[in-house]
Structures are given as structure tokens and as C-alpha cells.
Amino acid sequence: MPIDPKVALGAALPTLEFAWTPSDVQLYHLGLGAGARWTDPGELRYLDDQAPQVLPTFATVAHSLRETEPPKVSYPGVEIELSKVVHGSQEIVVHQPIPATGKATSSGRISEVWDKGSAAVIMRETTVTGSDGDPLWTERSSIFAKGEGGFGGERGPSSKSELPGRAPDFDVATPTLPQQALLYRMLGDRNPLHSDPQFARDAGFPHPILHGLCSYGLVCKAATDTVLNSDAGRVTGFRARFAGVLYPGETIRSRIWLEGNELTIAATAVEREDAPVLGDVKLTFTA
């Protein structure tokens, strides 16, 4: 049985020790298109050679930067073929600005296993601590495994939220490159869904798709640049549900509503009549 909820629920994930450098941070930001405004001082803060500012979404790749093999969906009580899996949701809460150079240790667990009938949802929660013992960030993410439901578990909550009933305060277009996924995969996510046309077709897509975490980072950066004057250190949290796909070369439209110290965002694909890309997007920030 691919999923044994009695074993999986609450199971500890392997502890990881990892490190990163300013060059890693620069590569991540370049993978999100940083530098397109190559004379803009705010844009260049992402690409400083010695101390680049760090978008909180860098947390999603910091542990996998050195990986060159496709990821495996293998946890206690869980063994699933990679072609059946898509990213469901992602949340990062930063406890302090992420430094440009760092060493850290992550520990985590499988916090939820939900049975959606035709699919399963597996939620992971990870805490990352710096070498000084202080917490850096907490990460919560889920994966959606097609065809792996029906094991009699809880269905889980519905997290879909409504957008504000008024026009957005900001409306931002972010183009992507045709080679965006091929560049982003250098950050450690070598899933062939993003690079191999035949693998993508076998998984039900006409072409390789952009990494969901790349879209996640692109939208976070667009909101940070637009609303927070490109000050990544003000972002305290960012979460989203992966509502659809983006194909490399398409344009993300981010409609942004500002309410207090929180942004609500809807991200869609311009070329496909605003087809959803990210939903239930929230960015929190300091004043």
C-alpha cells in the first residue's frame, strides 16, 4: 500500500544540516528573474556580491541546492511515484530576516494525511534553526498525490478563501522566460516534469510546466517590489495554494489587495485568459 496513514501521521522526517552562500542567494534570485531592471538600486539589492538581501521564499530551496537527482516521495508510511505528485500548498514563516550566508539544521514531521477520495494530501511541517540555535523559519507544505486516496482517512478542511469585493490596489504583470524552468531547476529541483517533454505528457500536461515554487517566488518578489519598495527584510510570511500551472514563457498577473500589514494576492496566467496559478495567497509584513 503506497500510503499507510497509521505509520505516516506524525512520523519524523530526517534531520538535515545544510549551508548557503551569497552566490546561492544570487542564483535563486536570478532563477526568479531578478536583474531584469539591471540599473534599479532596489533590484540590485537581490544580487549584491557580498550581502544580497534574501527573499523569504529562498527557504524553499536552501536545503536542496546541492541535489542533482530527481526528488523521491518516500517517507515513513508513504511511497508514491513522482509522476503522480503535484505540489499542493506552501507556507514560509520567517522568525528573522534570512542571512545571506548561513548554516542551519531542519527537523520536521508529517503533520497531516488527508483522504480526498481520488487523491491523498500529505502535509509536512519543518522547523529550521541557525547554527547559533535561534529559529530561522518554519515551513509548511503539502503534496497532492493523484490516485492515492480511498484509504479511509479524514478528508481534511477546505482552505479556499474569498478575494476582497473591490478592485485591487495593485495589478502587476511578471513575464517569465521560455527557459525559466531550466534555469530554476539548477536550484536542486530536478523533477523531469519541468524539463522532459515526454515525462510531462505522460503526467497529463502538453509541455513541461514551471516549478510551482518558482511561481511562488515570482509572486512574492513581485509583491515585495511593488508594495514594500523591494525591501525583502519586511516580509514575515508568505503562503499560497497551487491552483493551476504556469508554462515557461507565460506572464503571471498578480492582483494585490492591501489591508493593514497583509497582502491578499490572486495570481493568474495572462495568456490563458487569467487561468488560476496561485490561490489563497497571503503575504504578511512589518510596518
PDB file of N, CA, C and O in Angstrom, residues 238-273:
ATOM      1  N   PHE A 238       4.683  34.115   3.961  1.00  0.00           N
ATOM      2  CA  PHE A 238       4.101  34.033   2.628  1.00  0.00           C
ATOM      3  C   PHE A 238       3.538  32.639   2.432  1.00  0.00           C
ATOM      4  O   PHE A 238       4.234  31.634   2.652  1.00  0.00           O
ATOM      5  N   ARG A 239       2.268  32.582   2.048  1.00  0.00           N
ATOM      6  CA  ARG A 239       1.655  31.271   1.819  1.00  0.00           C
ATOM      7  C   ARG A 239       0.795  31.306   0.570  1.00  0.00           C
ATOM      8  O   ARG A 239       0.312  32.361   0.152  1.00  0.00           O
ATOM      9  N   ALA A 240       0.613  30.126  -0.024  1.00  0.00           N
ATOM     10  CA  ALA A 240      -0.191  30.031  -1.235  1.00  0.00           C
ATOM     11  C   ALA A 240      -0.630  28.596  -1.457  1.00  0.00           C
ATOM     12  O   ALA A 240       0.022  27.641  -1.012  1.00  0.00           O
ATOM     13  N   ARG A 241      -1.724  28.465  -2.172  1.00  0.00           N
ATOM     14  CA  ARG A 241      -2.177  27.167  -2.662  1.00  0.00           C
ATOM     15  C   ARG A 241      -1.897  27.131  -4.160  1.00  0.00           C
ATOM     16  O   ARG A 241      -2.143  28.107  -4.876  1.00  0.00           O
ATOM     17  N   PHE A 242      -1.376  26.006  -4.634  1.00  0.00           N
ATOM     18  CA  PHE A 242      -1.070  25.881  -6.057  1.00  0.00           C
ATOM     19  C   PHE A 242      -2.351  25.508  -6.799  1.00  0.00           C
ATOM     20  O   PHE A 242      -2.784  24.364  -6.797  1.00  0.00           O
ATOM     21  N   ALA A 243      -2.953  26.533  -7.430  1.00  0.00           N
ATOM     22  CA  ALA A 243      -4.289  26.393  -8.004  1.00  0.00           C
ATOM     23  C   ALA A 243      -4.272  25.978  -9.465  1.00  0.00           C
ATOM     24  O   ALA A 243      -5.305  25.616 -10.024  1.00  0.00           O
ATOM     25  N   GLY A 244      -3.127  26.052 -10.113  1.00  0.00           N
ATOM     26  CA  GLY A 244      -3.018  25.712 -11.526  1.00  0.00           C
ATOM     27  C   GLY A 244      -1.556  25.710 -11.932  1.00  0.00           C
ATOM     28  O   GLY A 244      -0.668  25.758 -11.084  1.00  0.00           O
ATOM     29  N   VAL A 245      -1.309  25.665 -13.219  1.00  0.00           N
ATOM     30  CA  VAL A 245       0.069  25.606 -13.694  1.00  0.00           C
ATOM     31  C   VAL A 245       0.406  26.865 -14.481  1.00  0.00           C
ATOM     32  O   VAL A 245      -0.475  27.599 -14.948  1.00  0.00           O
ATOM     33  N   LEU A 246       1.701  27.091 -14.607  1.00  0.00           N
ATOM     34  CA  LEU A 246       2.216  28.142 -15.483  1.00  0.00           C
ATOM     35  C   LEU A 246       3.230  27.486 -16.403  1.00  0.00           C
ATOM     36  O   LEU A 246       4.074  26.695 -15.954  1.00  0.00           O
ATOM     37  N   TYR A 247       3.153  27.810 -17.681  1.00  0.00           N
ATOM     38  CA  TYR A 247       4.117  27.283 -18.636  1.00  0.00           C
ATOM     39  C   TYR A 247       5.220  28.319 -18.856  1.00  0.00           C
ATOM     40  O   TYR A 247       4.949  29.529 -18.915  1.00  0.00           O
ATOM     41  N   PRO A 248       6.468  27.882 -18.937  1.00  0.00           N
ATOM     42  CA  PRO A 248       7.565  28.829 -19.156  1.00  0.00           C
ATOM     43  C   PRO A 248       7.295  29.719 -20.365  1.00  0.00           C
ATOM     44  O   PRO A 248       6.857  29.248 -21.412  1.00  0.00           O
ATOM     45  N   GLY A 249       7.557  31.002 -20.200  1.00  0.00           N
ATOM     46  CA  GLY A 249       7.292  31.980 -21.241  1.00  0.00           C
ATOM     47  C   GLY A 249       5.992  32.732 -21.054  1.00  0.00           C
ATOM     48  O   GLY A 249       5.770  33.763 -21.695  1.00  0.00           O
ATOM     49  N   GLU A 250       5.116  32.220 -20.183  1.00  0.00           N
ATOM     50  CA  GLU A 250       3.865  32.919 -19.912  1.00  0.00           C
ATOM     51  C   GLU A 250       4.091  34.059 -18.914  1.00  0.00           C
ATOM     52  O   GLU A 250       5.140  34.168 -18.276  1.00  0.00           O
ATOM     53  N   THR A 251       3.073  34.881 -18.756  1.00  0.00           N
ATOM     54  CA  THR A 251       3.125  36.040 -17.866  1.00  0.00           C
ATOM     55  C   THR A 251       2.201  35.820 -16.681  1.00  0.00           C
ATOM     56  O   THR A 251       1.031  35.446 -16.858  1.00  0.00           O
ATOM     57  N   ILE A 252       2.718  36.051 -15.475  1.00  0.00           N
ATOM     58  CA  ILE A 252       1.892  35.984 -14.277  1.00  0.00           C
ATOM     59  C   ILE A 252       1.286  37.366 -14.019  1.00  0.00           C
ATOM     60  O   ILE A 252       2.000  38.370 -14.004  1.00  0.00           O
ATOM     61  N   ARG A 253      -0.012  37.383 -13.809  1.00  0.00           N
ATOM     62  CA  ARG A 253      -0.689  38.607 -13.377  1.00  0.00           C
ATOM     63  C   ARG A 253      -0.983  38.486 -11.884  1.00  0.00           C
ATOM     64  O   ARG A 253      -1.648  37.542 -11.451  1.00  0.00           O
ATOM     65  N   SER A 254      -0.474  39.430 -11.097  1.00  0.00           N
ATOM     66  CA  SER A 254      -0.715  39.447  -9.654  1.00  0.00           C
ATOM     67  C   SER A 254      -1.611  40.627  -9.309  1.00  0.00           C
ATOM     68  O   SER A 254      -1.200  41.780  -9.443  1.00  0.00           O
ATOM     69  N   ARG A 255      -2.838  40.320  -8.915  1.00  0.00           N
ATOM     70  CA  ARG A 255      -3.733  41.365  -8.393  1.00  0.00           C
ATOM     71  C   ARG A 255      -3.561  41.377  -6.878  1.00  0.00           C
ATOM     72  O   ARG A 255      -3.677  40.327  -6.227  1.00  0.00           O
ATOM     73  N   ILE A 256      -3.261  42.534  -6.321  1.00  0.00           N
ATOM     74  CA  ILE A 256      -2.842  42.643  -4.929  1.00  0.00           C
ATOM     75  C   ILE A 256      -3.761  43.598  -4.173  1.00  0.00           C
ATOM     76  O   ILE A 256      -3.984  44.729  -4.600  1.00  0.00           O
ATOM     77  N   TRP A 257      -4.289  43.124  -3.032  1.00  0.00           N
ATOM     78  CA  TRP A 257      -5.092  43.946  -2.140  1.00  0.00           C
ATOM     79  C   TRP A 257      -4.315  44.174  -0.844  1.00  0.00           C
ATOM     80  O   TRP A 257      -3.789  43.224  -0.254  1.00  0.00           O
ATOM     81  N   LEU A 258      -4.236  45.421  -0.424  1.00  0.00           N
ATOM     82  CA  LEU A 258      -3.519  45.798   0.801  1.00  0.00           C
ATOM     83  C   LEU A 258      -4.520  46.066   1.914  1.00  0.00           C
ATOM     84  O   LEU A 258      -5.426  46.896   1.762  1.00  0.00           O
ATOM     85  N   GLU A 259      -4.359  45.348   3.024  1.00  0.00           N
ATOM     86  CA  GLU A 259      -5.203  45.541   4.202  1.00  0.00           C
ATOM     87  C   GLU A 259      -4.309  45.466   5.436  1.00  0.00           C
ATOM     88  O   GLU A 259      -3.854  44.377   5.809  1.00  0.00           O
ATOM     89  N   GLY A 260      -4.019  46.608   6.063  1.00  0.00           N
ATOM     90  CA  GLY A 260      -3.131  46.625   7.214  1.00  0.00           C
ATOM     91  C   GLY A 260      -1.745  46.152   6.835  1.00  0.00           C
ATOM     92  O   GLY A 260      -1.137  46.669   5.880  1.00  0.00           O
ATOM     93  N   ASN A 261      -1.238  45.173   7.574  1.00  0.00           N
ATOM     94  CA  ASN A 261       0.081  44.608   7.298  1.00  0.00           C
ATOM     95  C   ASN A 261      -0.018  43.260   6.580  1.00  0.00           C
ATOM     96  O   ASN A 261       0.796  42.360   6.802  1.00  0.00           O
ATOM     97  N   GLU A 262      -1.029  43.138   5.722  1.00  0.00           N
ATOM     98  CA  GLU A 262      -1.235  41.884   4.998  1.00  0.00           C
ATOM     99  C   GLU A 262      -1.632  42.179   3.561  1.00  0.00           C
ATOM    100  O   GLU A 262      -2.406  43.100   3.287  1.00  0.00           O
ATOM    101  N   LEU A 263      -1.096  41.388   2.656  1.00  0.00           N
ATOM    102  CA  LEU A 263      -1.478  41.455   1.250  1.00  0.00           C
ATOM    103  C   LEU A 263      -2.246  40.190   0.895  1.00  0.00           C
ATOM    104  O   LEU A 263      -1.839  39.076   1.251  1.00  0.00           O
ATOM    105  N   THR A 264      -3.345  40.363   0.187  1.00  0.00           N
ATOM    106  CA  THR A 264      -4.065  39.248  -0.417  1.00  0.00           C
ATOM    107  C   THR A 264      -3.798  39.317  -1.913  1.00  0.00           C
ATOM    108  O   THR A 264      -3.900  40.388  -2.518  1.00  0.00           O
ATOM    109  N   ILE A 265      -3.448  38.177  -2.508  1.00  0.00           N
ATOM    110  CA  ILE A 265      -2.995  38.181  -3.896  1.00  0.00           C
ATOM    111  C   ILE A 265      -3.697  37.080  -4.679  1.00  0.00           C
ATOM    112  O   ILE A 265      -3.878  35.962  -4.182  1.00  0.00           O
ATOM    113  N   ALA A 266      -4.083  37.397  -5.899  1.00  0.00           N
ATOM    114  CA  ALA A 266      -4.564  36.398  -6.858  1.00  0.00           C
ATOM    115  C   ALA A 266      -3.583  36.376  -8.019  1.00  0.00           C
ATOM    116  O   ALA A 266      -3.304  37.418  -8.618  1.00  0.00           O
ATOM    117  N   ALA A 267      -3.036  35.205  -8.326  1.00  0.00           N
ATOM    118  CA  ALA A 267      -2.047  35.078  -9.397  1.00  0.00           C
ATOM    119  C   ALA A 267      -2.606  34.213 -10.516  1.00  0.00           C
ATOM    120  O   ALA A 267      -3.044  33.082 -10.287  1.00  0.00           O
ATOM    121  N   THR A 268      -2.580  34.754 -11.741  1.00  0.00           N
ATOM    122  CA  THR A 268      -3.174  34.076 -12.885  1.00  0.00           C
ATOM    123  C   THR A 268      -2.241  34.137 -14.091  1.00  0.00           C
ATOM    124  O   THR A 268      -1.281  34.907 -14.120  1.00  0.00           O
ATOM    125  N   ALA A 269      -2.536  33.312 -15.102  1.00  0.00           N
ATOM    126  CA  ALA A 269      -1.750  33.276 -16.338  1.00  0.00           C
ATOM    127  C   ALA A 269      -2.435  34.151 -17.383  1.00  0.00           C
ATOM    128  O   ALA A 269      -3.556  33.862 -17.818  1.00  0.00           O
ATOM    129  N   VAL A 270      -1.772  35.222 -17.783  1.00  0.00           N
ATOM    130  CA  VAL A 270      -2.357  36.192 -18.700  1.00  0.00           C
ATOM    131  C   VAL A 270      -2.732  35.550 -20.027  1.00  0.00           C
ATOM    132  O   VAL A 270      -3.826  35.774 -20.566  1.00  0.00           O
ATOM    133  N   GLU A 271      -1.849  34.743 -20.585  1.00  0.00           N
ATOM    134  CA  GLU A 271      -2.048  34.187 -21.929  1.00  0.00           C
ATOM    135  C   GLU A 271      -3.187  33.171 -21.993  1.00  0.00           C
ATOM    136  O   GLU A 271      -3.648  32.830 -23.095  1.00  0.00           O
ATOM    137  N   ARG A 272      -3.629  32.661 -20.881  1.00  0.00           N
ATOM    138  CA  ARG A 272      -4.735  31.700 -20.859  1.00  0.00           C
ATOM    139  C   ARG A 272      -5.943  32.288 -20.136  1.00  0.00           C
ATOM    140  O   ARG A 272      -6.569  31.632 -19.308  1.00  0.00           O
ATOM    141  N   GLU A 273      -6.235  33.537 -20.493  1.00  0.00           N
ATOM    142  CA  GLU A 273      -7.439  34.222 -20.001  1.00  0.00           C
ATOM    143  C   GLU A 273      -7.526  34.212 -18.478  1.00  0.00           C
ATOM    144  O   GLU A 273      -8.561  33.921 -17.878  1.00  0.00           O
TER     145      GLU A 273
END
